[in-house]
mmCIF file with all atom_site columns, C-alpha atoms in Angstrom:
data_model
loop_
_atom_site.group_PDB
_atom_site.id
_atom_site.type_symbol
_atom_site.label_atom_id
_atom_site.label_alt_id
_atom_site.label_comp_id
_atom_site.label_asym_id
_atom_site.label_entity_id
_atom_site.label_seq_id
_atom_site.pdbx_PDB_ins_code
_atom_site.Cartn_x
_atom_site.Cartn_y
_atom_site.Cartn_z
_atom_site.occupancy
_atom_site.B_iso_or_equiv
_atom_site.pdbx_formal_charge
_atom_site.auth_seq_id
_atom_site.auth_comp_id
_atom_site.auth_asym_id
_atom_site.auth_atom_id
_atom_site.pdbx_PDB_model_num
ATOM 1   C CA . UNK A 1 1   ? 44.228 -70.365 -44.825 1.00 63.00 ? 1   UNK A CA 1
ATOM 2   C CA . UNK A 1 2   ? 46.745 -67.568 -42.976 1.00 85.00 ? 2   UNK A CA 1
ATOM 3   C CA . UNK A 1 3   ? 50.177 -68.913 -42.233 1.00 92.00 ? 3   UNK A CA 1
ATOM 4   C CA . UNK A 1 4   ? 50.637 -70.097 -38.876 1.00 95.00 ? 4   UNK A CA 1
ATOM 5   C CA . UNK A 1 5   ? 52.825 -68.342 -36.372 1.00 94.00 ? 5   UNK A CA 1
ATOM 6   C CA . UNK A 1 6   ? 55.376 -70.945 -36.723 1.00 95.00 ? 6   UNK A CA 1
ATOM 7   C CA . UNK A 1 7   ? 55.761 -70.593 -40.662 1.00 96.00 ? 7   UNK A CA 1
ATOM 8   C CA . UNK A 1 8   ? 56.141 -67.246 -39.812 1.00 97.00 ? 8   UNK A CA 1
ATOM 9   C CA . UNK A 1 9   ? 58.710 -67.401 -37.220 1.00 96.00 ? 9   UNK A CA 1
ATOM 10  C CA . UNK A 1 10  ? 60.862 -70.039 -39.074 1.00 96.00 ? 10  UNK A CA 1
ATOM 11  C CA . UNK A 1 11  ? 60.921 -67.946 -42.513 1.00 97.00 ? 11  UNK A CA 1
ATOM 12  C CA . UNK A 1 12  ? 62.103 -64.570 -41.338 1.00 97.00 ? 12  UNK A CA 1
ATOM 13  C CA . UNK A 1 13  ? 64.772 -66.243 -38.187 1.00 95.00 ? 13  UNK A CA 1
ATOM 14  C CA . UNK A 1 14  ? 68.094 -65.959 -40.589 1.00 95.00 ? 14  UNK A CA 1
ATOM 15  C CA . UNK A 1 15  ? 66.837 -62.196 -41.842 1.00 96.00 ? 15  UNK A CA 1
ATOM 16  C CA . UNK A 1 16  ? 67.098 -61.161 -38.209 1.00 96.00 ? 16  UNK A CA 1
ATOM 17  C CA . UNK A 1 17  ? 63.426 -60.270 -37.073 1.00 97.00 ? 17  UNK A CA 1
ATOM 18  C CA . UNK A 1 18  ? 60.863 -61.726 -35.118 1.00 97.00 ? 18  UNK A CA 1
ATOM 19  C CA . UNK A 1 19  ? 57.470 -62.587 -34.502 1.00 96.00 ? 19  UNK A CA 1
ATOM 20  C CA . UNK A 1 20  ? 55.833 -60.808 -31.794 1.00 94.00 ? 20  UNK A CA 1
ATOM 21  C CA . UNK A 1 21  ? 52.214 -59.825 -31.103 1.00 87.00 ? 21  UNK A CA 1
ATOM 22  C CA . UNK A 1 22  ? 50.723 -60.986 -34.776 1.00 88.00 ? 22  UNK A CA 1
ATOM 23  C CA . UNK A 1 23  ? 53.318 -58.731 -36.462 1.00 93.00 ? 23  UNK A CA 1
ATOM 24  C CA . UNK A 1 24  ? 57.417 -58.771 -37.446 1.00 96.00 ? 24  UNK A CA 1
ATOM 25  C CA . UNK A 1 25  ? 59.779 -56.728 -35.188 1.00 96.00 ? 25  UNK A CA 1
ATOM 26  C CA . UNK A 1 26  ? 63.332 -55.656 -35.848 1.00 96.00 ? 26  UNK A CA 1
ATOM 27  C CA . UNK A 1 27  ? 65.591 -52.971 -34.854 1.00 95.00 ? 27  UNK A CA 1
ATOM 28  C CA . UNK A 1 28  ? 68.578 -52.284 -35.751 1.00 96.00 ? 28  UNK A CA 1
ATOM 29  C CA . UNK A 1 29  ? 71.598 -49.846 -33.691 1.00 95.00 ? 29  UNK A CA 1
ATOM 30  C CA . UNK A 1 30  ? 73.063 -47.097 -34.875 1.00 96.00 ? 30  UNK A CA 1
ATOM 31  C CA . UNK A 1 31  ? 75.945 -44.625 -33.769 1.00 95.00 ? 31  UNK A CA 1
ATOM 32  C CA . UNK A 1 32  ? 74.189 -41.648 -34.452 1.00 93.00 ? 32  UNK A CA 1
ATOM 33  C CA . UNK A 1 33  ? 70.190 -39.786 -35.016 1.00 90.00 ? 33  UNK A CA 1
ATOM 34  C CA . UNK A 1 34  ? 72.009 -39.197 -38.516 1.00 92.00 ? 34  UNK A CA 1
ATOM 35  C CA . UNK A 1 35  ? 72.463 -42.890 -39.182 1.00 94.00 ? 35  UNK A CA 1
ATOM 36  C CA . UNK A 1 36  ? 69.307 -43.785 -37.518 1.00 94.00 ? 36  UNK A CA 1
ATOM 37  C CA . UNK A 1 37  ? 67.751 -41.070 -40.494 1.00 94.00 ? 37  UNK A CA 1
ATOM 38  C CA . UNK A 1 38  ? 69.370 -43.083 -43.041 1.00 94.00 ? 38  UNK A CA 1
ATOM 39  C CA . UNK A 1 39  ? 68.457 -46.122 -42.144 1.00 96.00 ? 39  UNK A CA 1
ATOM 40  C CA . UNK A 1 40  ? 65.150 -44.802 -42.033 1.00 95.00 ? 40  UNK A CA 1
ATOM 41  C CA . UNK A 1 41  ? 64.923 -43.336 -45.445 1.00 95.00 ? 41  UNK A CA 1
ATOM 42  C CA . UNK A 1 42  ? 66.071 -46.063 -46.891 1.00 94.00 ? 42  UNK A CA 1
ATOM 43  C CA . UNK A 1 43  ? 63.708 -48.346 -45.356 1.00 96.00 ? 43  UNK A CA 1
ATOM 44  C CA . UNK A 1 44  ? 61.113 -46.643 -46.469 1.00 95.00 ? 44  UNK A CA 1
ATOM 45  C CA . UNK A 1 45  ? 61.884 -46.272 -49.828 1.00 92.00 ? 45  UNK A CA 1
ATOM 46  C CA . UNK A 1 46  ? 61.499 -50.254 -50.318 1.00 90.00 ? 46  UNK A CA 1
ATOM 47  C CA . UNK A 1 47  ? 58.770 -50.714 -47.902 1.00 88.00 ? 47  UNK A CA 1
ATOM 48  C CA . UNK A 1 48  ? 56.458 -47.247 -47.518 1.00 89.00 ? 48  UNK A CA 1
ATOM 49  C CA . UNK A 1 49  ? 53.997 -49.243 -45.243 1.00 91.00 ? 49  UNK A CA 1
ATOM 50  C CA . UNK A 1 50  ? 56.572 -50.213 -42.530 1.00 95.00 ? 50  UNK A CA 1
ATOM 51  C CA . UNK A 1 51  ? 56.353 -48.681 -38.502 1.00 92.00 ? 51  UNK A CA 1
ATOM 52  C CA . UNK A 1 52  ? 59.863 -46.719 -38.579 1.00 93.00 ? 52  UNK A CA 1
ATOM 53  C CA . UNK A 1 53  ? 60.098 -45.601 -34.514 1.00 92.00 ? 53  UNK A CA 1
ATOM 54  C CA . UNK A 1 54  ? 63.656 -43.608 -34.355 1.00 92.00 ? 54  UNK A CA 1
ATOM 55  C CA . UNK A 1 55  ? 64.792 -43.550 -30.731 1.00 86.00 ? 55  UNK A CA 1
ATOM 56  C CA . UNK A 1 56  ? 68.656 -42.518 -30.128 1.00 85.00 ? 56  UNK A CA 1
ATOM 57  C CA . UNK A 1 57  ? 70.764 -44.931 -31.264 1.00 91.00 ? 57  UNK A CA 1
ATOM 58  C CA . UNK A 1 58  ? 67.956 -47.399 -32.749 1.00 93.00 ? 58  UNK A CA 1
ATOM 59  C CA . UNK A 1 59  ? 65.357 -47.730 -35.374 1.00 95.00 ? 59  UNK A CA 1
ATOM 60  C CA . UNK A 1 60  ? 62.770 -50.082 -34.805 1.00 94.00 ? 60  UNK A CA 1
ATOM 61  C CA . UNK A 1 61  ? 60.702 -51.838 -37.474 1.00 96.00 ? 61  UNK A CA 1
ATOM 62  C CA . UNK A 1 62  ? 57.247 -53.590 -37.745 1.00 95.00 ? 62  UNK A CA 1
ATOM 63  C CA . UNK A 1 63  ? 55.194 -55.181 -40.717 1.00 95.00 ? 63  UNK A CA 1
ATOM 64  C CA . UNK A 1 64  ? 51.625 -56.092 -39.694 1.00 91.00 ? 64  UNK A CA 1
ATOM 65  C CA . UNK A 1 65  ? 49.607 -57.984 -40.518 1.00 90.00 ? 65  UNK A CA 1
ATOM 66  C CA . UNK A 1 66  ? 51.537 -60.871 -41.453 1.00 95.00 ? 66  UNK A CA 1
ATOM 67  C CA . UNK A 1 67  ? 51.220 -62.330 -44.894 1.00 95.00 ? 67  UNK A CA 1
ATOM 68  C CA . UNK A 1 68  ? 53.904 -63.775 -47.880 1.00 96.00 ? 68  UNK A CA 1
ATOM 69  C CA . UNK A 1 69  ? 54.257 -60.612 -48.687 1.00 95.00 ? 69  UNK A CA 1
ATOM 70  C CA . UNK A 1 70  ? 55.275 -58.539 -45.565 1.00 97.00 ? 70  UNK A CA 1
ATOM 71  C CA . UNK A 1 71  ? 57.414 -61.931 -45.094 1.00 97.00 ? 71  UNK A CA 1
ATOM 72  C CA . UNK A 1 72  ? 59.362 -61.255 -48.445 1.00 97.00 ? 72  UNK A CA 1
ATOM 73  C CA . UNK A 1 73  ? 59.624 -57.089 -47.314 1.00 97.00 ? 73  UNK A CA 1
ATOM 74  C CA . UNK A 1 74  ? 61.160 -58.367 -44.040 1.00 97.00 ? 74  UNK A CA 1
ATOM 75  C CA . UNK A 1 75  ? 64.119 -59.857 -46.154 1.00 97.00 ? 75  UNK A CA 1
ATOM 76  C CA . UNK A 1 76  ? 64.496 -57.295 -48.417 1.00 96.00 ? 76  UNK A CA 1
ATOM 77  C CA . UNK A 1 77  ? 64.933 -54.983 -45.642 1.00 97.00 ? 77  UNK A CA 1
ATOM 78  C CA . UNK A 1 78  ? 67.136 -57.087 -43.681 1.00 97.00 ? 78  UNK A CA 1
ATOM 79  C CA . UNK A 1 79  ? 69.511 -56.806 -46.735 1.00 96.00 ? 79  UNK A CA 1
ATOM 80  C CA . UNK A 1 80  ? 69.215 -53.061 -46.811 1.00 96.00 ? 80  UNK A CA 1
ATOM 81  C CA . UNK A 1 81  ? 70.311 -52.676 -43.459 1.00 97.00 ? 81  UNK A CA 1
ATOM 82  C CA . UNK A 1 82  ? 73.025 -55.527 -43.865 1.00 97.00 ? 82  UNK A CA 1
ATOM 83  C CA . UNK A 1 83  ? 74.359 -53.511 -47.119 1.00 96.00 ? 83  UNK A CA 1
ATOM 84  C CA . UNK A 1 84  ? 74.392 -50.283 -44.939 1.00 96.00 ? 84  UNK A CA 1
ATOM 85  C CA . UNK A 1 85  ? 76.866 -52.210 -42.682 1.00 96.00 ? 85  UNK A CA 1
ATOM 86  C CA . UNK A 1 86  ? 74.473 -52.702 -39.961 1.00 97.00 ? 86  UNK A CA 1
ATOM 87  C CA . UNK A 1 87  ? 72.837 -55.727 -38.466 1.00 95.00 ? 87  UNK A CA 1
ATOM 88  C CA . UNK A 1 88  ? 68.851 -56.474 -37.333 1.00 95.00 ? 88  UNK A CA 1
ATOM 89  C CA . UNK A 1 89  ? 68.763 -57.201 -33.710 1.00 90.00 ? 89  UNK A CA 1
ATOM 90  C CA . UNK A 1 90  ? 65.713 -59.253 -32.633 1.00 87.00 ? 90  UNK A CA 1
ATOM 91  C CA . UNK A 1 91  ? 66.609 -59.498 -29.442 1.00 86.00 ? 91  UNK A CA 1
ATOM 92  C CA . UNK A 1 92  ? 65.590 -55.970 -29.106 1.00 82.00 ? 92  UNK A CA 1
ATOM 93  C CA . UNK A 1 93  ? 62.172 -56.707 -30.667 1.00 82.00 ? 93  UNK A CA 1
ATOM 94  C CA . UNK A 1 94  ? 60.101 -56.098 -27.782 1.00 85.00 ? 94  UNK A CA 1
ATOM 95  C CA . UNK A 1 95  ? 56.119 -54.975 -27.782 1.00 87.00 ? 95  UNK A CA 1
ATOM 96  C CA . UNK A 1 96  ? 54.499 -53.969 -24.802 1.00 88.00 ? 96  UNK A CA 1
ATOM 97  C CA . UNK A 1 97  ? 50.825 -54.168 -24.224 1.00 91.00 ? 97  UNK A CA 1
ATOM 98  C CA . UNK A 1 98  ? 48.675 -53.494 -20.848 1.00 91.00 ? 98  UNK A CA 1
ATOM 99  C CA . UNK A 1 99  ? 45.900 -56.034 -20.009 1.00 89.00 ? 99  UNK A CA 1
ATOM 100 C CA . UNK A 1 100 ? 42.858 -55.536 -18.015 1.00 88.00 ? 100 UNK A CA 1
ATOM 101 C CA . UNK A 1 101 ? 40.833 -58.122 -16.027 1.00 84.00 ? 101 UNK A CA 1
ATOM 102 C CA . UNK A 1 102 ? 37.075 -57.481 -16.308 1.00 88.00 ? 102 UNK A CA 1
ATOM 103 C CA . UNK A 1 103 ? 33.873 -58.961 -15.344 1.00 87.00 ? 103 UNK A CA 1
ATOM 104 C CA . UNK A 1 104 ? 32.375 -56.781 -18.193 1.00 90.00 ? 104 UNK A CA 1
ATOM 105 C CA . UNK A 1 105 ? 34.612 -54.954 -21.343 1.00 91.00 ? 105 UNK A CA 1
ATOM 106 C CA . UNK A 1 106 ? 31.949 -53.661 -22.943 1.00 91.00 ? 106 UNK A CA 1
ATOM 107 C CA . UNK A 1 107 ? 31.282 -52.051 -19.798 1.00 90.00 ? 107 UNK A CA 1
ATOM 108 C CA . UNK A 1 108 ? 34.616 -50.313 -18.833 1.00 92.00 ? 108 UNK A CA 1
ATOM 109 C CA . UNK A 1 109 ? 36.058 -50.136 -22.708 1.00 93.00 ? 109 UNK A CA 1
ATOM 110 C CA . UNK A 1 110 ? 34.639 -46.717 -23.751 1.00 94.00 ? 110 UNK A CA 1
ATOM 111 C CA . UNK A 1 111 ? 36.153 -45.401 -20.518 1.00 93.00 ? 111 UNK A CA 1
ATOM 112 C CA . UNK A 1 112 ? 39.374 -46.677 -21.528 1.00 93.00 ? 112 UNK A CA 1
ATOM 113 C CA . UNK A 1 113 ? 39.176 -45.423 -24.891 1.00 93.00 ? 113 UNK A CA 1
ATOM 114 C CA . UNK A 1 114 ? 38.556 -42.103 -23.988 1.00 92.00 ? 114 UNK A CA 1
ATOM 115 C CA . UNK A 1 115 ? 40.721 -40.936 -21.157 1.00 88.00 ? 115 UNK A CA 1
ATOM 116 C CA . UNK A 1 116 ? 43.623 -42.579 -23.360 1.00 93.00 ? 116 UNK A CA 1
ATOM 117 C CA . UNK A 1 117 ? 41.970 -40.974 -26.466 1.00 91.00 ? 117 UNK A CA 1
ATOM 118 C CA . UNK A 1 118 ? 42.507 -44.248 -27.845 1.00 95.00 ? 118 UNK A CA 1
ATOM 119 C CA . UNK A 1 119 ? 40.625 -45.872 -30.710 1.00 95.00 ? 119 UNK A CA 1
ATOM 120 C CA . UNK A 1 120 ? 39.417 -49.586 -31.149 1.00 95.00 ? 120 UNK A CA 1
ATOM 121 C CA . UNK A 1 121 ? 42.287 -52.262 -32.198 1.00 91.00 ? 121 UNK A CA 1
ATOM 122 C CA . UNK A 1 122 ? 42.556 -55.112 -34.400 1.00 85.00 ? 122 UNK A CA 1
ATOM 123 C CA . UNK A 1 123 ? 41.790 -57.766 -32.325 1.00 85.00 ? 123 UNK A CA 1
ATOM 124 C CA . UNK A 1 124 ? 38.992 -56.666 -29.888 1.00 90.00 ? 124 UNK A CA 1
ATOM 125 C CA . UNK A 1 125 ? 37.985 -55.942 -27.356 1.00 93.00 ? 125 UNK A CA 1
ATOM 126 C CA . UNK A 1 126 ? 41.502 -54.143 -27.598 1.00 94.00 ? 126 UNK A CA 1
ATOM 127 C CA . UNK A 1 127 ? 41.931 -50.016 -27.890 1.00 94.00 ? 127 UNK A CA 1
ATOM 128 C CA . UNK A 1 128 ? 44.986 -48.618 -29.715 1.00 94.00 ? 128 UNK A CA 1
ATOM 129 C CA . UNK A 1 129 ? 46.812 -45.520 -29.712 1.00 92.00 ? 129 UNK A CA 1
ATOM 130 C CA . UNK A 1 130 ? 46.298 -43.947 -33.407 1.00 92.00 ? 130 UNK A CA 1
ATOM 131 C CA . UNK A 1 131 ? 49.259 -42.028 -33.245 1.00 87.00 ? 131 UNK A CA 1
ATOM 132 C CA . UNK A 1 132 ? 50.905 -45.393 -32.454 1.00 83.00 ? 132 UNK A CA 1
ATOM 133 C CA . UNK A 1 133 ? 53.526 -44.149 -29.509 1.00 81.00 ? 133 UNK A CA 1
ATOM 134 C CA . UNK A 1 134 ? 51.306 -45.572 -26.406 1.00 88.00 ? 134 UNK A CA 1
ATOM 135 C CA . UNK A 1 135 ? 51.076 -49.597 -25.680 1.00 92.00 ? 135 UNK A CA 1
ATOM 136 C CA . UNK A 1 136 ? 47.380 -51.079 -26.811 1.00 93.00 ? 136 UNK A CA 1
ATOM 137 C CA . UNK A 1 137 ? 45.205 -52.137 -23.906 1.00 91.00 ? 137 UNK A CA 1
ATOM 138 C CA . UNK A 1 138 ? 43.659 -55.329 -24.532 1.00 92.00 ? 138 UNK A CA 1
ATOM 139 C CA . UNK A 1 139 ? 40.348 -56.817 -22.023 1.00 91.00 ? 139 UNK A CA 1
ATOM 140 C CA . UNK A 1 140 ? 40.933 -59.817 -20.539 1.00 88.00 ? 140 UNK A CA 1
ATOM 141 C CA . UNK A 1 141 ? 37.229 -61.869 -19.475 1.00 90.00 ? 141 UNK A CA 1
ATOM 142 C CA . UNK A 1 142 ? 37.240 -62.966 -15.877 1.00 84.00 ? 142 UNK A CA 1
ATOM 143 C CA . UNK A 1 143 ? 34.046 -65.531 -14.701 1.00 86.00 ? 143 UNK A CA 1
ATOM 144 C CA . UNK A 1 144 ? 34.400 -64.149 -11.108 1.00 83.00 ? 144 UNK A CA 1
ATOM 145 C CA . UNK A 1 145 ? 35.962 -61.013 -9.154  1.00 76.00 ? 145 UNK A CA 1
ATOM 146 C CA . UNK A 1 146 ? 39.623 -61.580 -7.813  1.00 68.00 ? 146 UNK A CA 1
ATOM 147 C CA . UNK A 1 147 ? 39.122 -59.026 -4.919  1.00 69.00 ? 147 UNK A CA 1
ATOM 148 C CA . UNK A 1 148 ? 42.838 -60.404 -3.945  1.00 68.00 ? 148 UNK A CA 1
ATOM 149 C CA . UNK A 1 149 ? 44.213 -59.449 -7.367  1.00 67.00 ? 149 UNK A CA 1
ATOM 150 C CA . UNK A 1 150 ? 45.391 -56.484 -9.145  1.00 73.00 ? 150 UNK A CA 1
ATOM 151 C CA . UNK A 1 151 ? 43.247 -55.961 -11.939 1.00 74.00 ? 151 UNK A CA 1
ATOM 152 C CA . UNK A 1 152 ? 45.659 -54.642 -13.864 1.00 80.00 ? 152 UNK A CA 1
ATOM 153 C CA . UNK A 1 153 ? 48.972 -56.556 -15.119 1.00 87.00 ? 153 UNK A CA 1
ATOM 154 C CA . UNK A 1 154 ? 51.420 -55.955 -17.817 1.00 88.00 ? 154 UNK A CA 1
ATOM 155 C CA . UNK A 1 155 ? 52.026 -58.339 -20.642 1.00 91.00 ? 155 UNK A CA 1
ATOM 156 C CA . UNK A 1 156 ? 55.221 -58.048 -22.563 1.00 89.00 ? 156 UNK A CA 1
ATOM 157 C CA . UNK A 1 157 ? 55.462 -60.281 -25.700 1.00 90.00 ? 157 UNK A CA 1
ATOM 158 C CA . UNK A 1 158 ? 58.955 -60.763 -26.880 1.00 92.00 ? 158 UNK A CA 1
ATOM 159 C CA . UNK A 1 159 ? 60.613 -62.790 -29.294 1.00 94.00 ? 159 UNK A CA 1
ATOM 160 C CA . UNK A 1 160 ? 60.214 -66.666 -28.488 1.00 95.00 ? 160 UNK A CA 1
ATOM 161 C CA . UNK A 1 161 ? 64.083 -66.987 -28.095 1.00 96.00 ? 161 UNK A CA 1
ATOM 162 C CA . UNK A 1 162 ? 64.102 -63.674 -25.823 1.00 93.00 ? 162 UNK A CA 1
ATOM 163 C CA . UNK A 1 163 ? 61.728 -65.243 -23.367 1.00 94.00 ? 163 UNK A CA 1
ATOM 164 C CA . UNK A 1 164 ? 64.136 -67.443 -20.921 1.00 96.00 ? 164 UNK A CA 1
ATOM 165 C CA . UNK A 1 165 ? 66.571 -64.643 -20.774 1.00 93.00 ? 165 UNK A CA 1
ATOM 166 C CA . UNK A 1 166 ? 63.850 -62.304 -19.935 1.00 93.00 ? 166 UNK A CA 1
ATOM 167 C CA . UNK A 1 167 ? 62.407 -64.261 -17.383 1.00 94.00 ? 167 UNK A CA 1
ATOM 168 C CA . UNK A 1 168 ? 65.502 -65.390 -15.699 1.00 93.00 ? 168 UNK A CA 1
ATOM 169 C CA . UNK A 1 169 ? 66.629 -61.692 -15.318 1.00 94.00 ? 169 UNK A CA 1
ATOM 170 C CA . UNK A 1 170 ? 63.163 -61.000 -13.491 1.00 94.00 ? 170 UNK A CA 1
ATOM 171 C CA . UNK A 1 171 ? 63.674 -63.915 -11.209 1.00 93.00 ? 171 UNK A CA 1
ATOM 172 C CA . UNK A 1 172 ? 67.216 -62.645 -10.382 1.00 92.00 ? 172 UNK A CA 1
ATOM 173 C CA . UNK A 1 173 ? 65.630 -59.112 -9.403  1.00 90.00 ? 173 UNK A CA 1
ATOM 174 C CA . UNK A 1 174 ? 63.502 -60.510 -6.887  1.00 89.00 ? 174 UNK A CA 1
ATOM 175 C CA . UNK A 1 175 ? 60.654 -61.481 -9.204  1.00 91.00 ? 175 UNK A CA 1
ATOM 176 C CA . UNK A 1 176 ? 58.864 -64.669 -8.754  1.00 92.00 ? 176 UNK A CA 1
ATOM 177 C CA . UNK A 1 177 ? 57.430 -67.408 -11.287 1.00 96.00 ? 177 UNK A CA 1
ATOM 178 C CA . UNK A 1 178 ? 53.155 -67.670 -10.458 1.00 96.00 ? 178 UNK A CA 1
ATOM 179 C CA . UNK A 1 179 ? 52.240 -69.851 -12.993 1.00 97.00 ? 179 UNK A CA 1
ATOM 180 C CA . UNK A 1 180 ? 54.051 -71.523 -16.718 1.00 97.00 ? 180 UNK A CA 1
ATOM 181 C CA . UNK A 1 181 ? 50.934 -73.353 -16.966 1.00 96.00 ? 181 UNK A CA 1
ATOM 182 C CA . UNK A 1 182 ? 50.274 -71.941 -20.270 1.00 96.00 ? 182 UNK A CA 1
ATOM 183 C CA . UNK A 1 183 ? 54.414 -71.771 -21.238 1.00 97.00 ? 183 UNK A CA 1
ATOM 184 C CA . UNK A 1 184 ? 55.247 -70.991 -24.089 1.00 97.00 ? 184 UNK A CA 1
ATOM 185 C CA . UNK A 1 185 ? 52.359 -68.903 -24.695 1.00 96.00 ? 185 UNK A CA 1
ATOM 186 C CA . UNK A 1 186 ? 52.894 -66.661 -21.307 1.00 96.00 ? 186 UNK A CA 1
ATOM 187 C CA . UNK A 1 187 ? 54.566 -66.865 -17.946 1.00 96.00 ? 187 UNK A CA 1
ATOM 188 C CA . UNK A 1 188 ? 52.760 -65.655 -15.242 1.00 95.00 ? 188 UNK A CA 1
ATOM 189 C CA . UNK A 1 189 ? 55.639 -63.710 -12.788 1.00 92.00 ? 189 UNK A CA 1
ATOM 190 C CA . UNK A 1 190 ? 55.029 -60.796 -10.059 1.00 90.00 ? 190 UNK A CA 1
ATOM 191 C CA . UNK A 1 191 ? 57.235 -58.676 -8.296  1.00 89.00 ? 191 UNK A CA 1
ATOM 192 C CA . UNK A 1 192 ? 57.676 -58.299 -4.539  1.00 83.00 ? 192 UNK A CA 1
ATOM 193 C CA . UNK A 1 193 ? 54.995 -56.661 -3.822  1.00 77.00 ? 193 UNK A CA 1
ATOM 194 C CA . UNK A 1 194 ? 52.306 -59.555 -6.023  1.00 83.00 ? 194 UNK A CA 1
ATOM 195 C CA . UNK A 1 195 ? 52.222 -57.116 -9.236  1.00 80.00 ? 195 UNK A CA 1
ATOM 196 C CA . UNK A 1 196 ? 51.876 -59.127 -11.900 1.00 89.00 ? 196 UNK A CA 1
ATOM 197 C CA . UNK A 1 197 ? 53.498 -59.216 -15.632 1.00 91.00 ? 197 UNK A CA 1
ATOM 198 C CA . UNK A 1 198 ? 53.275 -61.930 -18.309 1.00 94.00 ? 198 UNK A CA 1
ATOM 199 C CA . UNK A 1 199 ? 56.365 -62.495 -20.834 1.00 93.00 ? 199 UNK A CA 1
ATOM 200 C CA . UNK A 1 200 ? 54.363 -63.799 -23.603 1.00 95.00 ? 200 UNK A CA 1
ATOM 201 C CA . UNK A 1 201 ? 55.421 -65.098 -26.941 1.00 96.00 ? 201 UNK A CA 1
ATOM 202 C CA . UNK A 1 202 ? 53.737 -66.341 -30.587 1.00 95.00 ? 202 UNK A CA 1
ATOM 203 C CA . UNK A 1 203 ? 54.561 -70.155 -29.165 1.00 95.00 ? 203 UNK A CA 1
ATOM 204 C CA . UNK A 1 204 ? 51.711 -72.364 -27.899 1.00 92.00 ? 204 UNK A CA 1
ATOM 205 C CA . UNK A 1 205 ? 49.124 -70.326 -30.008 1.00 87.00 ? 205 UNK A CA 1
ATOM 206 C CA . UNK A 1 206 ? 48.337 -71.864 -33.245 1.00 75.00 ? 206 UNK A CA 1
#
């Protein structure tokens, strides 16, 4: 039996990531593309099978999937980085994913996959990007057509203590709250205009 997504949560919270969208997320800022190389090559000579994205002034981490194992690798890094004088930030953990509603995804995926050039995820029906820089579009099953409805929305899953912070800025830019029906697991919210995005998190799940 897997660990659930609250063992998971609860054992890497003092090593400074999070658990967001079946995986671990961290990043971690640094002054320079320099530093941002170090950390990097350090990080990878602990852990070769960790997602190192360099953007200016951050490295961002992932471990997936989630087992004891990438669990203990999380820590190990976290003291890395703490050693290099820097500290994980999980508030920056952030994973973006687009959702589709569909009548039919085995109907519209192969579309999907192939003007995005996009292969089939983990947890289907989803499509990924292999070279792992776009979101992953994931199908959501509708029983009947919402003609008064995007189609489209955009989830973002963030870390569970991220969430209120995240959803109170929206509010405060004019967003409004559709549905917390399903809170913690996702908040429905929309913009001005009625398009939709979901702040989602690991809560509410197991």
């Amino acid at each position: 039996m897997g660990l659930t997504g609250a063992e998971i949560s609860e054992a890497v919270r003092d090593a400074g990531w999070r658990y967001v969208l079946a995986g671990l997320s961290t990043a971690v800022s640094v002054p320079s593309a320099r530093d941002a190389g170090v950390v990097a090559q350090r990080v990878l000579s602990v852990a070769d099978e960790v997602a190192v994205d360099i953007r200016p002034g951050r490295v961002r981490l992932a471990l997936a999937p989630v087992t004891a194992r990438e669990i203990d690798l999380a820590r190990r890094i976290s003291e890395l980085v703490r050693d290099l004088g820097y500290e994980p930030s999980p508030a920056d953990a952030q994973v973006l994913e687009i959702a589709i509603d569909t009548l039919d995804a085995a109907r519209i995926v192969p579309f999907w996959r192939a003007v995005m050039d996009y292969v089939d995820g983990p947890r289907p029906p989803e499509v990924v990007d292999p070279r792992g820089q776009g979101p992953s579009i994931w199908f959501q099953q509708m029983d009947t057509p919402r003609p008064q409805r995007n189609r489209m929305h955009i989830d973002v899953s963030v870390p569970h203590d991220e969430a209120p912070r995240r959803i109170e800025a929206a509010l405060a830019a004019g967003g409004v709250l559709r549905s917390d029906e399903a809170a913690p697991a996702f908040w429905v919210l929309a913009d001005a205009e009625g398009n939709e995005a979901c702040v989602t998190t690991w809560q509410g799940r197991d």
